[in-house]
mmCIF file of C-alpha atoms and ligand atoms in Angstrom:
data_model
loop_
_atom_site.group_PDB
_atom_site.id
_atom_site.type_symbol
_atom_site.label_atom_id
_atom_site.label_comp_id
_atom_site.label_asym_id
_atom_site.label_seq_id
_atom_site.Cartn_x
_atom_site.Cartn_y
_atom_site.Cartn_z
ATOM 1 C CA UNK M 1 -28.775 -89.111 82.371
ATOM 2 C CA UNK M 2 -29.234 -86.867 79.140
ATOM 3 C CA UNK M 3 -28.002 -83.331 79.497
ATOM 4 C CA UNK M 4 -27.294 -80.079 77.486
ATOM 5 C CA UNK M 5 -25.241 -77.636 78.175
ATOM 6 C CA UNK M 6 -26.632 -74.076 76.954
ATOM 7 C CA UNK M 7 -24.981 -70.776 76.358
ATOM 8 C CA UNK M 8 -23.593 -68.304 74.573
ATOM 9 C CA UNK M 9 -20.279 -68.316 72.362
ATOM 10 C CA UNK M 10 -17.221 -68.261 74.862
ATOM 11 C CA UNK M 11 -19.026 -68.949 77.649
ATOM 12 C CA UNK M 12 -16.919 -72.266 78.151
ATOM 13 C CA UNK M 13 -19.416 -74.904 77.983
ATOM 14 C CA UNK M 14 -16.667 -77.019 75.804
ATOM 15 C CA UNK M 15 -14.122 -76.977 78.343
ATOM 16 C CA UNK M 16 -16.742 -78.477 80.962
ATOM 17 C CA UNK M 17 -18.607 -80.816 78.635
ATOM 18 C CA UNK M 18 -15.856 -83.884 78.711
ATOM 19 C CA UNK M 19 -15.592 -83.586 82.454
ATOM 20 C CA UNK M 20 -18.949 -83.663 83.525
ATOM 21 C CA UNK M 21 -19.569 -86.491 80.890
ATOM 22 C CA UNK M 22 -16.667 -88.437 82.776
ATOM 23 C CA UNK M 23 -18.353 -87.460 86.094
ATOM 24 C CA UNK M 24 -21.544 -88.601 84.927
ATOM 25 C CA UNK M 25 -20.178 -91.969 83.008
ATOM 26 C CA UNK M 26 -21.540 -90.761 79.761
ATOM 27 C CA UNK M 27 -20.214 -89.341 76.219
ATOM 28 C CA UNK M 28 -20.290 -85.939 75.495
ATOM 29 C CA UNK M 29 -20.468 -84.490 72.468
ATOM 30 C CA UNK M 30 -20.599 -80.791 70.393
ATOM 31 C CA UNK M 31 -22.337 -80.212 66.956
ATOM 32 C CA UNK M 32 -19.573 -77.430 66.340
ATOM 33 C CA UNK M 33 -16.923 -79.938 66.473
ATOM 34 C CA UNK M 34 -19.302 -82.398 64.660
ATOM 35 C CA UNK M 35 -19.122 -79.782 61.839
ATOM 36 C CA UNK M 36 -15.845 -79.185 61.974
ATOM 37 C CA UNK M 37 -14.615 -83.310 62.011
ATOM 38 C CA UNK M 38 -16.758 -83.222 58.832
ATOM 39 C CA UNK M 39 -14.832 -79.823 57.512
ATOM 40 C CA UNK M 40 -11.587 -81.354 58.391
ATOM 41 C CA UNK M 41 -12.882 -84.518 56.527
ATOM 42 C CA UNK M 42 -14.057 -82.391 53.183
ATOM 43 C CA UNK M 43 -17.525 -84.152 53.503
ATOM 44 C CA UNK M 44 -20.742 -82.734 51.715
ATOM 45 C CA UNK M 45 -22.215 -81.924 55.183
ATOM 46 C CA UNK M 46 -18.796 -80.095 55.830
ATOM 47 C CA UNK M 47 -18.940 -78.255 52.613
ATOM 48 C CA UNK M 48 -22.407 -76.924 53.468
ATOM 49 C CA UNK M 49 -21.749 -76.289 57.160
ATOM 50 C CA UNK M 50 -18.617 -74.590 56.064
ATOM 51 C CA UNK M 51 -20.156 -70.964 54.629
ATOM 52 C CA UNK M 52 -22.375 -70.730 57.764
ATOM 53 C CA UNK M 53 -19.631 -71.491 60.347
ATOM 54 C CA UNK M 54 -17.598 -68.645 58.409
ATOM 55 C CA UNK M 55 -20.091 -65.780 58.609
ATOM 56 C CA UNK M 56 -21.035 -67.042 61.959
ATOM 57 C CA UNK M 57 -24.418 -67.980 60.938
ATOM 58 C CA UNK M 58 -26.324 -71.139 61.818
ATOM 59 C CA UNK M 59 -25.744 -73.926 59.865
ATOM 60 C CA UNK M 60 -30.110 -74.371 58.890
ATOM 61 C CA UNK M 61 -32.021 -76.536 61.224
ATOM 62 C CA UNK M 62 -32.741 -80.257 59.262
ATOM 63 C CA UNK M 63 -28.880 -80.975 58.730
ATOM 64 C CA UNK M 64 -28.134 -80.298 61.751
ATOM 65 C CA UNK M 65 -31.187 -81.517 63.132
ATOM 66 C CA UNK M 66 -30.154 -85.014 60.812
ATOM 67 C CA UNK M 67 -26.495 -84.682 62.221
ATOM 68 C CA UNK M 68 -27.298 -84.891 66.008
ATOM 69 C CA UNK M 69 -29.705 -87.235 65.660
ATOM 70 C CA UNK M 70 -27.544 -89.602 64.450
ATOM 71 C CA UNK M 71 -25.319 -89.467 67.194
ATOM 72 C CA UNK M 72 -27.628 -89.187 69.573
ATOM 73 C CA UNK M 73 -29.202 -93.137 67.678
ATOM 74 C CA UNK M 74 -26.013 -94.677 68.143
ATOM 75 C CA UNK M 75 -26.476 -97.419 70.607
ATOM 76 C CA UNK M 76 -23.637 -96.886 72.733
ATOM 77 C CA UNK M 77 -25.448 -93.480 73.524
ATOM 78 C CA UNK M 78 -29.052 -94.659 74.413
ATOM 79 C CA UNK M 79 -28.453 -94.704 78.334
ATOM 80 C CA UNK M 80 -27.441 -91.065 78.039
ATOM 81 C CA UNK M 81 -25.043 -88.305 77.206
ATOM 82 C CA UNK M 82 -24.095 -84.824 77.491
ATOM 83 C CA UNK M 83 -24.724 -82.181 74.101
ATOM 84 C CA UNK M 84 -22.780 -78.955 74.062
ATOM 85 C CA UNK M 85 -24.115 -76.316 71.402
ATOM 86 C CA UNK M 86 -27.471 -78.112 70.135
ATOM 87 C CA UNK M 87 -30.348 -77.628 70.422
ATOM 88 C CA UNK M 88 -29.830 -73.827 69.542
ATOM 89 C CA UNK M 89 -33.009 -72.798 68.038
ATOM 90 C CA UNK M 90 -36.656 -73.563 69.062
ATOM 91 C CA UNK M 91 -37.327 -76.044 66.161
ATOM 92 C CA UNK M 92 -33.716 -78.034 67.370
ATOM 93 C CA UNK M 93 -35.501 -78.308 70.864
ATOM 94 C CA UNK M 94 -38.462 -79.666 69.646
ATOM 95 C CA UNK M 95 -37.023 -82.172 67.839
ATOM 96 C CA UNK M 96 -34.786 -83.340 70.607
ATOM 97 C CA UNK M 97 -38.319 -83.215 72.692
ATOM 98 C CA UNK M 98 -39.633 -85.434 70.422
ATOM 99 C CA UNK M 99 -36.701 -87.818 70.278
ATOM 100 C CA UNK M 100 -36.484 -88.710 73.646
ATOM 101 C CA UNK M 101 -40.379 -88.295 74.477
ATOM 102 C CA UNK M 102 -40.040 -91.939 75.141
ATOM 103 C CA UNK M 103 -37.242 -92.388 77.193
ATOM 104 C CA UNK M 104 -38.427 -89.679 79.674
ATOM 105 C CA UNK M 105 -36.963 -85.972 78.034
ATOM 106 C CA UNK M 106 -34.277 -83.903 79.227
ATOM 107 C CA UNK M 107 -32.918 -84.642 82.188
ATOM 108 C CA UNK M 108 -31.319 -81.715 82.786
ATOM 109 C CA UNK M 109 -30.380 -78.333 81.287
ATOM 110 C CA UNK M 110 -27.873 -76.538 82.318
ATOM 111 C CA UNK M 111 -27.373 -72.576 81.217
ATOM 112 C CA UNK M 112 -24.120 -70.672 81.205
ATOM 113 C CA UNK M 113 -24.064 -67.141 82.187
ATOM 114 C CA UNK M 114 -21.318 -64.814 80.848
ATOM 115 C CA UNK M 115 -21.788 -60.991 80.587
ATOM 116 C CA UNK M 116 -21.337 -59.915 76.955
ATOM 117 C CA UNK M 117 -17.885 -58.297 77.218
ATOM 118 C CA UNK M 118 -16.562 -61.407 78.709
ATOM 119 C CA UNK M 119 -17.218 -63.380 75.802
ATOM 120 C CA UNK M 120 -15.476 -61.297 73.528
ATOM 121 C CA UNK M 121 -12.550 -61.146 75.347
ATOM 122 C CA UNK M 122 -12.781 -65.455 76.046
ATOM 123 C CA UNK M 123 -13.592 -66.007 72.650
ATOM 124 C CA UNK M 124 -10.671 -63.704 71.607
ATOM 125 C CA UNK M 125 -8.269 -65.243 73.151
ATOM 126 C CA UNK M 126 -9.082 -68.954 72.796
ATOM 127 C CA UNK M 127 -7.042 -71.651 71.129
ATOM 128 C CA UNK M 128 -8.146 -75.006 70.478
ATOM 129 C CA UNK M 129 -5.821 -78.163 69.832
ATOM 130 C CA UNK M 130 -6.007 -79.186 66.064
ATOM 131 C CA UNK M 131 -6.336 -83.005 67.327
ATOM 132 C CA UNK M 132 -8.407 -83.332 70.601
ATOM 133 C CA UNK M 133 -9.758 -80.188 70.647
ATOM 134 C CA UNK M 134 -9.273 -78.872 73.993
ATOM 135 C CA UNK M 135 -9.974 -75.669 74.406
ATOM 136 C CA UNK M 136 -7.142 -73.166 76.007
ATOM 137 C CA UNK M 137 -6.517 -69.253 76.500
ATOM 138 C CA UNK M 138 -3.955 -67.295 75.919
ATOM 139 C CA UNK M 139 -4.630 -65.453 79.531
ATOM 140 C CA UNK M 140 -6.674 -67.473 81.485
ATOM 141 C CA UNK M 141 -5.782 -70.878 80.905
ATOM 142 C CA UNK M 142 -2.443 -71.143 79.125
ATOM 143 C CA UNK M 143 -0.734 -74.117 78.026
ATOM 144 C CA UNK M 144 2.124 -75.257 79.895
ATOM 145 C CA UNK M 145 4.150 -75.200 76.522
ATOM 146 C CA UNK M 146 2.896 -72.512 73.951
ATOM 147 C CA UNK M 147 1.157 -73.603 70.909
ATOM 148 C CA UNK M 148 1.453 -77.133 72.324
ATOM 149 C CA UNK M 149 -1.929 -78.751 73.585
ATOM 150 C CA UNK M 150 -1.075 -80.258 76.992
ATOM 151 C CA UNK M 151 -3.903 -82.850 76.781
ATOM 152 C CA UNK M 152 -1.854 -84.928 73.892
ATOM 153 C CA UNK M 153 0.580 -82.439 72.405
ATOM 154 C CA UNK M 154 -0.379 -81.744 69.357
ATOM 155 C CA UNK M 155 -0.072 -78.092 68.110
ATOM 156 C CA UNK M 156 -2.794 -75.098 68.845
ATOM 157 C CA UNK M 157 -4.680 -73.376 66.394
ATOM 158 C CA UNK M 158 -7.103 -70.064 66.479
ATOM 159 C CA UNK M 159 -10.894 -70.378 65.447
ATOM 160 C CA UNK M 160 -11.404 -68.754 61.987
ATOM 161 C CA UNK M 161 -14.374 -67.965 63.559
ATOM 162 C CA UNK M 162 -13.003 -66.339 66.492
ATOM 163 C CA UNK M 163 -12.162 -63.554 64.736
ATOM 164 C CA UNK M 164 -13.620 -60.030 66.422
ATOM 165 C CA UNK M 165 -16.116 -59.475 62.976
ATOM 166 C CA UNK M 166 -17.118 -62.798 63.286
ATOM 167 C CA UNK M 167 -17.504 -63.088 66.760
ATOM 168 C CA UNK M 168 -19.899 -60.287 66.822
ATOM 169 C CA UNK M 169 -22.369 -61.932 64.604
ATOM 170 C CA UNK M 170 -22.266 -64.958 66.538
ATOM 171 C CA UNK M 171 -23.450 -63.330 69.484
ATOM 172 C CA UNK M 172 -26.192 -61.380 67.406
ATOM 173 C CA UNK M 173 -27.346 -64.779 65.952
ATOM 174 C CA UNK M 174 -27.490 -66.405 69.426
ATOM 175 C CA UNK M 175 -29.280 -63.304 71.106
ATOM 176 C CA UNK M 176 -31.896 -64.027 68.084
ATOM 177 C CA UNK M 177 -32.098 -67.637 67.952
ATOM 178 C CA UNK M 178 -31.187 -69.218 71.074
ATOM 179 C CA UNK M 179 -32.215 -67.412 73.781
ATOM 180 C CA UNK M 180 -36.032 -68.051 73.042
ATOM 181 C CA UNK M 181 -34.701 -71.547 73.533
ATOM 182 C CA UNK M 182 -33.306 -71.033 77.076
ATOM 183 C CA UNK M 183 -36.799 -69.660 77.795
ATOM 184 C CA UNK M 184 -38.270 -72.978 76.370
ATOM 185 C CA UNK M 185 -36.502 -74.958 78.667
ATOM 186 C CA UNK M 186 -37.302 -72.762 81.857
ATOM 187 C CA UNK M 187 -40.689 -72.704 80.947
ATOM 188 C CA UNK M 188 -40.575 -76.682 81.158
ATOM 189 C CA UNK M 189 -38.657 -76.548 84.209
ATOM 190 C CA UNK M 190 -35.754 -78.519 83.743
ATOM 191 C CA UNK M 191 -33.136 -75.891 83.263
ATOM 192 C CA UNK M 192 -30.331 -74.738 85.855
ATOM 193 C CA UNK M 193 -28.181 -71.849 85.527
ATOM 194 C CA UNK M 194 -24.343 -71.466 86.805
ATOM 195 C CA UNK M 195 -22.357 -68.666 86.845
ATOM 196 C CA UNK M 196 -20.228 -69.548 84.196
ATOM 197 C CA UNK M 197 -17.653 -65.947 84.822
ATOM 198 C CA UNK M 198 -16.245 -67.413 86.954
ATOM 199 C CA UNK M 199 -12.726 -69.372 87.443
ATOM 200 C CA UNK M 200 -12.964 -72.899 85.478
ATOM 201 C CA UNK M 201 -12.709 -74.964 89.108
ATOM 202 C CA UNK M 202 -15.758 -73.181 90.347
ATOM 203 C CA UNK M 203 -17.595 -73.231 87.253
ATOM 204 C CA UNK M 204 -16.656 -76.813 87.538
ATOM 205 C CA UNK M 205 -17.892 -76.998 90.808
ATOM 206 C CA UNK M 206 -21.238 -75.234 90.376
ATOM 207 C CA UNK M 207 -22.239 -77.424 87.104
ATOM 208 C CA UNK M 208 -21.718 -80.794 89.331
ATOM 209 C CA UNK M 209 -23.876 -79.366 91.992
ATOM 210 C CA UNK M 210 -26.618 -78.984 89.942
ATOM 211 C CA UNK M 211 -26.037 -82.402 87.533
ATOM 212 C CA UNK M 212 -26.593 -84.319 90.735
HETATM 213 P P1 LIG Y 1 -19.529 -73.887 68.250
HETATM 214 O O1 LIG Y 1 -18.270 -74.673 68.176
HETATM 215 O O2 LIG Y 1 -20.552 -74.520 69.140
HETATM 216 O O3 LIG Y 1 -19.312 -72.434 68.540
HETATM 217 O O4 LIG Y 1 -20.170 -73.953 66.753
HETATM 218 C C1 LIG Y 1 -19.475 -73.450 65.639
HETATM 219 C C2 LIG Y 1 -20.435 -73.204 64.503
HETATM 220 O O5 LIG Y 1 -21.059 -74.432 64.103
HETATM 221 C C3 LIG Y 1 -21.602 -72.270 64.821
HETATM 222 O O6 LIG Y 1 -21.250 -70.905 64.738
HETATM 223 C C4 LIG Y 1 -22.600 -72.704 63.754
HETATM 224 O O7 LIG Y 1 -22.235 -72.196 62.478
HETATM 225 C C5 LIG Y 1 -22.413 -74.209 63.715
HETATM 226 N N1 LIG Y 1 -23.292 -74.884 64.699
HETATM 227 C C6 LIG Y 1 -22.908 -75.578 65.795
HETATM 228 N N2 LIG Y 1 -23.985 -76.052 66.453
HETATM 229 C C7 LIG Y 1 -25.075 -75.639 65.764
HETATM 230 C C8 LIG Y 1 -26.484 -75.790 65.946
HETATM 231 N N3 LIG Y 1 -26.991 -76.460 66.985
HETATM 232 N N4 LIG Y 1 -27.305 -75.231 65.026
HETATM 233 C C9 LIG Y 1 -26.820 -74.580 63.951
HETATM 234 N N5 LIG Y 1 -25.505 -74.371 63.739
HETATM 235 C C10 LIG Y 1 -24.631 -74.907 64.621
#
């Protein structure tokens, strides 16, 4: 079962990814915390990821094209897996077409839906844990202990690129670049949307419905 998870910034595709994955029997993974282990790490890729992810900008499409595909090669992952945040622009899905032309495509796509004002106010609130990252919110999903990620304790952090400037641009760059992509997909029929504004356990239940 290969599946991608689609939407916009803050729409809380990373807090679902792991779950369904476990549902599913699969691993799940997301190029922005690809680029980030390899910012943690200081690696070249990090270093060039590093002034995109600032401004909020895609990182361009053959590293992270490269960076996916690797994962995606390793052979733990060739019976399936679930991708949150790639592909994002129209050459990314082609590419991922391409890869698994021979082991039968996408199996399924799944699209978020948030309204726009939601996002902001997800994505300005959010706190990730510096080890597992598990995403939380300071409203709508606190941790039991503050700062403290409940998941394996280790301490919180805010997205640099959470800030309100930032943010902004994201959502510009994803207007312009991904949703042609989400078009791509319906066009081939494969892609499912949920109402993703709603509460996490409903989201939840909406994105298993349509993964079975
Ligand atoms: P995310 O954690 O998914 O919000 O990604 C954080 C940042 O990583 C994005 O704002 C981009 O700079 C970069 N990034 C993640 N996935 C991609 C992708 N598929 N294509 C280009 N850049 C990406």
């Amino acid at each position: 079962m290969k599946i991608i998870l689609m939407g916009p910034p803050g729409s809380g595709k990373g807090t679902q990814a792991s779950h369904i994955a476990g549902i599913v029997g699969v691993d799940s993974v997301s190029s922005g915390d690809l680029f980030r282990d390899n910012l943690s790490k200081n690696t070249e890729l990090g270093l060039l990821a590093k002034s995109f992810m600032e401004k909020g900008e895609y990182v361009p499409d053959d590293v992270t094209i490269d960076m996916v595909m690797n994962w995606i090669e390793e052979p733990k992952h060739s019976a399936g897996f679930v991708i949150d945040g790639f592909p994002r622009t129209l050459k990314q899905a082609k590419a991922l077409d391409e890869k698994l032309l021979e082991s039968g495509g996408v199996d399924r796509v799944v699209f978020f839906d948030v309204p726009e004002e939601d996002l902001v106010r997800r994505l300005s609130g959010r706190l990730i844990c510096s080890s597992c990252q598990t995403p939380f919110h300071k409203m709508f999903s606190p941790p039991k202990e503050e700062n403290c990620c409940d998941n394996c304790g280790d301490v919180l952090y805010q997205r640099e690129d959470d800030r309100p400037d930032v943010v902004r641009n994201r959502l510009h760059v994803y207007t312009r670049e991904t949703e042609p992509v989400v078009d791509y997909f319906e066009k081939v029929g494969n892609l499912r949307r949920i109402d993703a504004s709603l509460a996490i356990n409903k989201v939840r239940e909406s994105l298993e419905e349509v993964v079975r």
